Amino acid sequence: MLSDSLALLKVFSGLIILLLLGIYSHQHGQAEDEKTLKLIKKCVMLPSTCAGRPLVIRVKTKAWSPESVEVEVKAGEVYLTQYPIETSNLDGKQSAGRIIDILGSFDRDGQFIVVKQREDDWIQTTKYLVSLVGLGLCLWLFVRLYTLSPGCRLPIIPRHRRNNNA
Amino acid sequence: MPDLFTHAATGYFIGRSLYADHRIGLIVLGSILPDLLTRVPQIILQRFLEFPVSHFFAAFHTPVALIISCYLLCFLFAEAQRRTSCLLMSFGALCHFVLDLMQEQFYQPIYMPWFPLSFQAMQWSWFHIHASLLITPVLLVAVLYLWLRDTKR
């Protein structure tokens, strides 16, 4: 199974299986996204029909008042500018144009009560930077431990083995 | 997901506790593999180029696809190394997956351990999604200390 015989066929078959898994996941995900999109549109247009139902939505802040924040909800690629909603419990800087993911539910008055919120802030950027450091360290470690054999097909071998052979 | 450094450091600690040679590198490589196969293409293609490929690449962050990927990657190694490479990279990748299951997502779980048999996602919610950043400095010092000590030996 791991020998060189029919290696190309084995690799090709593996790639096909991965491709099929990806397509299967894509089809299912698209169908789920469509359902979610319909639900969000329905809830934003008729909030009373979704009272108490937990929802995750991406919003853009519009106007702040002491009691609530008016936001536009993103549905698919566009913001539903004609159907702004009122939210409460939204934290952070009181400015228009902030894009925030919020978890919560509509109450009976059609106001969206925020339970949890997430924003692309410095934490996410730091996480990406730390990840790049991790990637760099991994590659450095791997290059220290492994090398390419001198053969024409260049398979990877442990570095000490090549040194021993030399 | 915890950041890639946390995954790599976890793979390094596990690898170091089991081996003292080049095999550590295989576990570390396996421990970052799921994010290399999934998050990197998602960030580049979906986030920056706006291609709708998020669900396609999500399939590669599942145990079945990771084992197949490790099987494919092991063909980059010399024939004598393939079995060890495949097993240790798969082990590292599964450690990554288990670490991801431990964190709490924003709302619903996103990791699908039973894919393609089921799309049922799972999470254990043991720590916050950004908690890994808090221990990054400690991990960095520990990894560098152990690596330098091993190199001197």
Tab-separated table of C-alpha atoms in Angstrom:
chain	number	residue	atom	x	y	z
A	1	MET	CA	0.000	0.000	0.000
A	2	LEU	CA	2.918	2.345	0.683
A	3	SER	CA	5.367	0.866	-1.804
A	4	ASP	CA	6.615	2.572	-4.952
A	5	SER	CA	4.638	0.246	-7.221
A	6	LEU	CA	1.690	2.070	-8.794
A	7	ALA	CA	2.533	5.080	-6.643
A	8	LEU	CA	1.089	7.529	-9.162
A	9	LEU	CA	-2.184	5.630	-9.302
A	10	LYS	CA	-2.401	5.552	-5.499
A	11	VAL	CA	-1.743	9.293	-5.248
A	12	PHE	CA	-4.215	10.055	-8.029
A	13	SER	CA	-6.910	7.904	-6.351
A	14	GLY	CA	-6.294	9.643	-3.031
A	15	LEU	CA	-6.597	13.068	-4.648
A	16	ILE	CA	-9.874	12.059	-6.320
A	17	ILE	CA	-11.282	10.891	-2.973
A	18	LEU	CA	-10.273	14.199	-1.346
A	19	LEU	CA	-11.850	16.130	-4.216
A	20	LEU	CA	-15.098	14.180	-3.863
A	21	LEU	CA	-15.151	14.773	-0.099
A	22	GLY	CA	-14.691	18.492	-0.757
A	23	ILE	CA	-17.509	18.570	-3.323
A	24	TYR	CA	-19.817	16.652	-0.981
A	25	SER	CA	-19.097	19.088	1.843
A	26	HIS	CA	-19.541	22.069	-0.504
A	27	GLN	CA	-22.963	20.857	-1.707
A	28	HIS	CA	-24.194	20.276	1.826
A	29	GLY	CA	-22.787	23.582	3.055
A	30	GLN	CA	-24.393	25.553	0.225
A	31	ALA	CA	-27.784	24.005	0.982
A	32	GLU	CA	-27.411	24.857	4.685
A	33	ASP	CA	-26.339	28.421	3.836
A	34	GLU	CA	-29.450	28.875	1.697
A	35	LYS	CA	-31.690	27.718	4.542
A	36	THR	CA	-29.924	30.094	6.952
A	37	LEU	CA	-30.219	32.955	4.477
A	38	LYS	CA	-33.973	32.415	4.116
A	39	LEU	CA	-34.362	32.268	7.879
A	40	ILE	CA	-32.391	35.490	8.429
A	41	LYS	CA	-34.411	37.346	5.785
A	42	LYS	CA	-37.663	36.099	7.278
A	43	CYS	CA	-36.621	37.052	10.809
A	44	VAL	CA	-35.404	40.520	9.828
A	45	MET	CA	-38.558	41.304	7.842
A	46	LEU	CA	-40.937	39.789	10.399
A	47	PRO	CA	-39.083	39.684	13.746
A	48	SER	CA	-42.147	38.548	15.683
A	49	THR	CA	-42.112	35.193	13.835
A	50	CYS	CA	-38.640	34.454	15.229
A	51	ALA	CA	-39.128	35.578	18.849
A	52	GLY	CA	-36.884	33.626	21.205
A	53	ARG	CA	-35.112	31.748	18.416
A	54	PRO	CA	-31.282	31.949	18.684
A	55	LEU	CA	-29.671	33.537	15.633
A	56	VAL	CA	-26.152	34.458	14.552
A	57	ILE	CA	-26.124	37.455	12.220
A	58	ARG	CA	-23.524	39.829	10.819
A	59	VAL	CA	-24.541	43.444	11.248
A	60	LYS	CA	-23.292	46.923	10.438
A	61	THR	CA	-23.961	49.538	13.098
A	62	LYS	CA	-25.946	52.549	11.977
A	63	ALA	CA	-27.217	54.752	14.809
A	64	TRP	CA	-26.641	54.589	18.569
A	65	SER	CA	-29.115	55.712	21.188
A	66	PRO	CA	-28.972	55.238	24.993
A	67	GLU	CA	-31.405	52.292	24.891
A	68	SER	CA	-30.592	50.559	21.628
A	69	VAL	CA	-28.470	50.448	18.496
A	70	GLU	CA	-29.903	50.477	14.994
A	71	VAL	CA	-28.083	48.026	12.720
A	72	GLU	CA	-28.323	46.660	9.189
A	73	VAL	CA	-28.237	42.888	8.837
A	74	LYS	CA	-26.104	41.145	6.228
A	75	ALA	CA	-27.934	38.447	4.275
A	76	GLY	CA	-25.682	36.690	1.788
A	77	GLU	CA	-23.528	39.300	0.110
A	78	VAL	CA	-25.727	42.332	0.789
A	79	TYR	CA	-26.960	44.310	3.755
A	80	LEU	CA	-30.730	44.575	4.151
A	81	THR	CA	-30.649	48.364	4.251
A	82	GLN	CA	-34.426	48.666	3.911
A	83	TYR	CA	-35.012	46.607	7.068
A	84	PRO	CA	-32.806	47.989	9.861
A	85	ILE	CA	-33.353	46.352	13.249
A	86	GLU	CA	-33.004	47.581	16.830
A	87	THR	CA	-30.554	45.749	19.068
A	88	SER	CA	-29.812	45.974	22.752
A	89	ASN	CA	-26.766	44.934	24.864
A	90	LEU	CA	-24.323	45.738	22.050
A	91	ASP	CA	-20.934	46.708	23.531
A	92	GLY	CA	-17.971	48.697	22.293
A	93	LYS	CA	-17.217	51.951	20.575
A	94	GLN	CA	-20.371	53.865	19.682
A	95	SER	CA	-19.623	54.501	16.022
A	96	ALA	CA	-21.457	53.811	12.794
A	97	GLY	CA	-20.098	51.320	10.274
A	98	ARG	CA	-18.738	48.728	12.723
A	99	ILE	CA	-19.180	45.199	11.371
A	100	ILE	CA	-20.002	42.738	14.144
A	101	ASP	CA	-21.166	39.120	14.361
A	102	ILE	CA	-23.851	38.867	17.012
A	103	LEU	CA	-25.583	35.971	18.704
A	104	GLY	CA	-28.957	36.537	20.298
A	105	SER	CA	-32.667	36.441	19.634
A	106	PHE	CA	-35.588	38.739	18.865
A	107	ASP	CA	-37.947	39.571	21.698
A	108	ARG	CA	-41.700	40.030	21.251
A	109	ASP	CA	-41.251	43.726	20.450
A	110	GLY	CA	-38.958	42.942	17.528
A	111	GLN	CA	-35.797	44.079	19.289
A	112	PHE	CA	-32.739	41.857	18.947
A	113	ILE	CA	-31.217	41.032	22.340
A	114	VAL	CA	-27.490	40.424	21.945
A	115	VAL	CA	-26.007	37.655	24.080
A	116	LYS	CA	-22.553	37.430	22.510
A	117	GLN	CA	-20.645	39.481	19.968
A	118	ARG	CA	-17.487	39.049	17.888
A	119	GLU	CA	-15.522	41.506	15.829
A	120	ASP	CA	-12.441	41.339	13.612
A	121	ASP	CA	-10.239	43.190	16.049
A	122	TRP	CA	-6.618	43.172	17.205
A	123	ILE	CA	-7.075	39.737	18.792
A	124	GLN	CA	-7.718	38.125	15.421
A	125	THR	CA	-4.765	39.951	13.873
A	126	THR	CA	-2.525	38.840	16.748
A	127	LYS	CA	-3.730	35.290	16.249
A	128	TYR	CA	-2.755	35.395	12.586
A	129	LEU	CA	0.685	36.771	13.454
A	130	VAL	CA	1.248	34.115	16.125
A	131	SER	CA	0.134	31.494	13.606
A	132	LEU	CA	2.724	32.747	11.127
A	133	VAL	CA	5.387	32.413	13.829
A	134	GLY	CA	4.179	28.838	14.445
A	135	LEU	CA	4.323	28.032	10.754
A	136	GLY	CA	7.831	29.460	10.473
A	137	LEU	CA	9.056	27.488	13.484
A	138	CYS	CA	7.552	24.267	12.113
A	139	LEU	CA	9.187	24.664	8.732
A	140	TRP	CA	12.492	25.532	10.382
A	141	LEU	CA	12.270	22.454	12.642
A	142	PHE	CA	11.355	20.210	9.722
A	143	VAL	CA	14.199	21.484	7.549
A	144	ARG	CA	16.602	20.894	10.461
A	145	LEU	CA	15.439	17.287	10.789
A	146	TYR	CA	14.786	16.272	7.175
A	147	THR	CA	16.414	16.769	3.830
A	148	LEU	CA	16.013	15.661	0.232
A	149	SER	CA	17.826	12.505	-0.817
A	150	PRO	CA	20.233	12.911	-3.731
A	151	GLY	CA	18.156	10.627	-6.009
A	152	CYS	CA	16.394	11.946	-9.077
A	153	ARG	CA	12.904	11.687	-7.475
A	154	LEU	CA	13.974	13.597	-4.403
A	155	PRO	CA	12.064	11.799	-1.627
A	156	ILE	CA	12.485	13.260	1.828
A	157	ILE	CA	14.791	11.455	4.263
A	158	PRO	CA	15.949	12.179	7.823
A	159	ARG	CA	18.946	14.495	7.767
A	160	HIS	CA	21.221	12.277	9.910
A	161	ARG	CA	20.730	9.395	7.489
A	162	ARG	CA	21.997	11.441	4.578
A	163	ASN	CA	24.967	12.585	6.680
A	164	ASN	CA	25.702	8.971	7.596
A	165	ASN	CA	25.530	7.938	3.946
A	166	ALA	CA	27.852	10.758	2.970
B	1	MET	CA	-9.103	27.083	16.269
B	2	PRO	CA	-6.226	27.687	18.622
B	3	ASP	CA	-3.437	29.507	16.774
B	4	LEU	CA	-0.985	27.511	14.693
B	5	PHE	CA	1.834	28.078	17.168
B	6	THR	CA	-0.152	26.414	19.967
B	7	HIS	CA	-0.832	23.445	17.701
B	8	ALA	CA	2.820	23.188	16.690
B	9	ALA	CA	4.016	23.501	20.293
B	10	THR	CA	1.555	20.813	21.412
B	11	GLY	CA	2.812	18.544	18.635
B	12	TYR	CA	6.391	19.278	19.685
B	13	PHE	CA	5.751	18.425	23.350
B	14	ILE	CA	3.935	15.205	22.446
B	15	GLY	CA	6.596	14.261	19.889
B	16	ARG	CA	9.416	15.003	22.291
B	17	SER	CA	7.837	12.909	25.024
B	18	LEU	CA	7.727	9.922	22.644
B	19	TYR	CA	10.901	10.283	20.572
B	20	ALA	CA	14.254	11.987	20.636
B	21	ASP	CA	15.001	12.009	16.915
B	22	HIS	CA	13.671	13.166	13.542
B	23	ARG	CA	10.255	11.589	14.193
B	24	ILE	CA	9.350	14.613	16.329
B	25	GLY	CA	9.272	16.572	13.053
B	26	LEU	CA	6.581	14.295	11.615
B	27	ILE	CA	4.270	14.803	14.585
B	28	VAL	CA	4.829	18.560	14.469
B	29	LEU	CA	4.136	18.620	10.726
B	30	GLY	CA	0.963	16.567	11.284
B	31	SER	CA	-0.110	18.918	14.061
B	32	ILE	CA	-0.219	21.924	11.715
B	33	LEU	CA	-1.460	20.028	8.678
B	34	PRO	CA	-5.243	20.490	9.238
B	35	ASP	CA	-4.898	24.279	9.244
B	36	LEU	CA	-2.518	24.256	6.281
B	37	LEU	CA	-5.056	22.260	4.291
B	38	THR	CA	-8.114	24.181	5.438
B	39	ARG	CA	-7.567	27.603	6.974
B	40	VAL	CA	-4.825	28.812	4.651
B	41	PRO	CA	-6.860	28.198	1.451
B	42	GLN	CA	-10.002	29.526	3.156
B	43	ILE	CA	-8.277	32.751	4.198
B	44	ILE	CA	-6.612	33.300	0.818
B	45	LEU	CA	-9.403	32.156	-1.507
B	46	GLN	CA	-12.534	33.032	0.462
B	47	ARG	CA	-11.524	35.966	2.581
B	48	PHE	CA	-9.221	37.814	0.203
B	49	LEU	CA	-10.376	36.635	-3.227
B	50	GLU	CA	-14.044	36.019	-2.241
B	51	PHE	CA	-14.395	32.575	-3.838
B	52	PRO	CA	-17.097	30.528	-2.039
B	53	VAL	CA	-14.791	27.650	-1.074
B	54	SER	CA	-15.233	27.600	2.694
B	55	HIS	CA	-17.328	24.407	2.797
B	56	PHE	CA	-15.144	22.660	0.215
B	57	PHE	CA	-12.015	23.071	2.329
B	58	ALA	CA	-13.869	22.395	5.592
B	59	ALA	CA	-13.980	18.753	4.478
B	60	PHE	CA	-10.194	18.578	4.819
B	61	HIS	CA	-10.395	19.422	8.507
B	62	THR	CA	-11.968	16.049	9.313
B	63	PRO	CA	-10.260	12.849	10.517
B	64	VAL	CA	-10.991	10.866	7.340
B	65	ALA	CA	-9.647	13.522	4.975
B	66	LEU	CA	-6.631	14.132	7.221
B	67	ILE	CA	-5.667	10.462	7.192
B	68	ILE	CA	-5.985	10.387	3.386
B	69	SER	CA	-3.890	13.577	3.163
B	70	CYS	CA	-1.193	12.054	5.375
B	71	TYR	CA	-1.259	8.945	3.194
B	72	LEU	CA	-0.698	11.123	0.118
B	73	LEU	CA	2.016	13.211	1.775
B	74	CYS	CA	3.944	10.142	2.894
B	75	PHE	CA	4.738	9.465	-0.784
B	76	LEU	CA	7.066	12.463	-0.561
B	77	PHE	CA	9.208	10.404	1.803
B	78	ALA	CA	11.654	7.617	0.949
B	79	GLU	CA	9.907	4.244	0.762
B	80	ALA	CA	11.497	3.008	3.994
B	81	GLN	CA	10.129	6.052	5.848
B	82	ARG	CA	6.589	6.003	4.516
B	83	ARG	CA	4.868	3.851	7.084
B	84	THR	CA	6.317	5.824	10.007
B	85	SER	CA	5.648	9.117	8.212
B	86	CYS	CA	2.028	8.270	7.508
B	87	LEU	CA	1.323	7.039	11.045
B	88	LEU	CA	3.064	9.892	12.865
B	89	MET	CA	1.673	12.649	10.653
B	90	SER	CA	-1.817	11.175	11.106
B	91	PHE	CA	-1.242	11.060	14.864
B	92	GLY	CA	-0.158	14.714	14.870
B	93	ALA	CA	-3.145	15.709	12.737
B	94	LEU	CA	-5.552	13.901	15.055
B	95	CYS	CA	-3.962	15.639	18.073
B	96	HIS	CA	-4.690	18.928	16.288
B	97	PHE	CA	-8.293	17.878	15.717
B	98	VAL	CA	-8.778	16.870	19.361
B	99	LEU	CA	-7.332	20.219	20.518
B	100	ASP	CA	-9.780	22.021	18.230
B	101	LEU	CA	-12.690	20.047	19.669
B	102	MET	CA	-11.767	21.285	23.139
B	103	GLN	CA	-12.445	24.947	22.373
B	104	GLU	CA	-15.726	26.784	22.556
B	105	GLN	CA	-16.979	28.206	19.251
B	106	PHE	CA	-18.865	31.475	18.889
B	107	TYR	CA	-22.163	29.588	18.765
B	108	GLN	CA	-22.585	26.162	17.218
B	109	PRO	CA	-19.796	23.586	16.894
B	110	ILE	CA	-18.064	23.460	13.505
B	111	TYR	CA	-15.812	20.397	13.617
B	112	MET	CA	-17.267	17.227	12.085
B	113	PRO	CA	-15.569	14.105	13.464
B	114	TRP	CA	-17.886	11.669	11.655
B	115	PHE	CA	-17.706	13.228	8.175
B	116	PRO	CA	-18.537	11.910	5.519
B	117	LEU	CA	-20.925	9.573	7.382
B	118	SER	CA	-22.513	12.505	9.173
B	119	PHE	CA	-22.306	16.288	9.171
B	120	GLN	CA	-22.968	16.299	12.921
B	121	ALA	CA	-20.476	18.757	14.451
B	122	MET	CA	-19.055	18.511	17.945
B	123	GLN	CA	-17.315	20.616	20.603
B	124	TRP	CA	-16.391	20.098	24.234
B	125	SER	CA	-16.224	23.824	25.127
B	126	TRP	CA	-13.386	23.445	27.609
B	127	PHE	CA	-11.739	26.773	26.792
B	128	HIS	CA	-12.451	30.084	25.055
B	129	ILE	CA	-11.728	30.439	21.346
B	130	HIS	CA	-8.926	32.956	21.992
B	131	ALA	CA	-7.559	31.347	25.167
B	132	SER	CA	-4.579	29.884	23.337
B	133	LEU	CA	-3.144	33.391	22.891
B	134	LEU	CA	-2.775	33.756	26.665
B	135	ILE	CA	-0.414	30.790	26.937
B	136	THR	CA	1.517	31.537	23.737
B	137	PRO	CA	4.399	33.352	25.517
B	138	VAL	CA	4.780	30.467	27.994
B	139	LEU	CA	4.720	27.908	25.183
B	140	LEU	CA	7.241	29.896	23.146
B	141	VAL	CA	9.712	30.065	26.047
B	142	ALA	CA	9.210	26.358	26.840
B	143	VAL	CA	9.688	25.254	23.214
B	144	LEU	CA	12.818	27.373	22.744
B	145	TYR	CA	14.289	26.203	26.061
B	146	LEU	CA	13.723	22.510	25.283
B	147	TRP	CA	14.883	22.879	21.668
B	148	LEU	CA	18.128	24.627	22.676
B	149	ARG	CA	18.767	22.096	25.453
B	150	ASP	CA	18.225	19.172	23.065
B	151	THR	CA	20.455	20.783	20.431
B	152	LYS	CA	23.297	21.236	22.943
B	153	ARG	CA	23.090	17.584	23.914
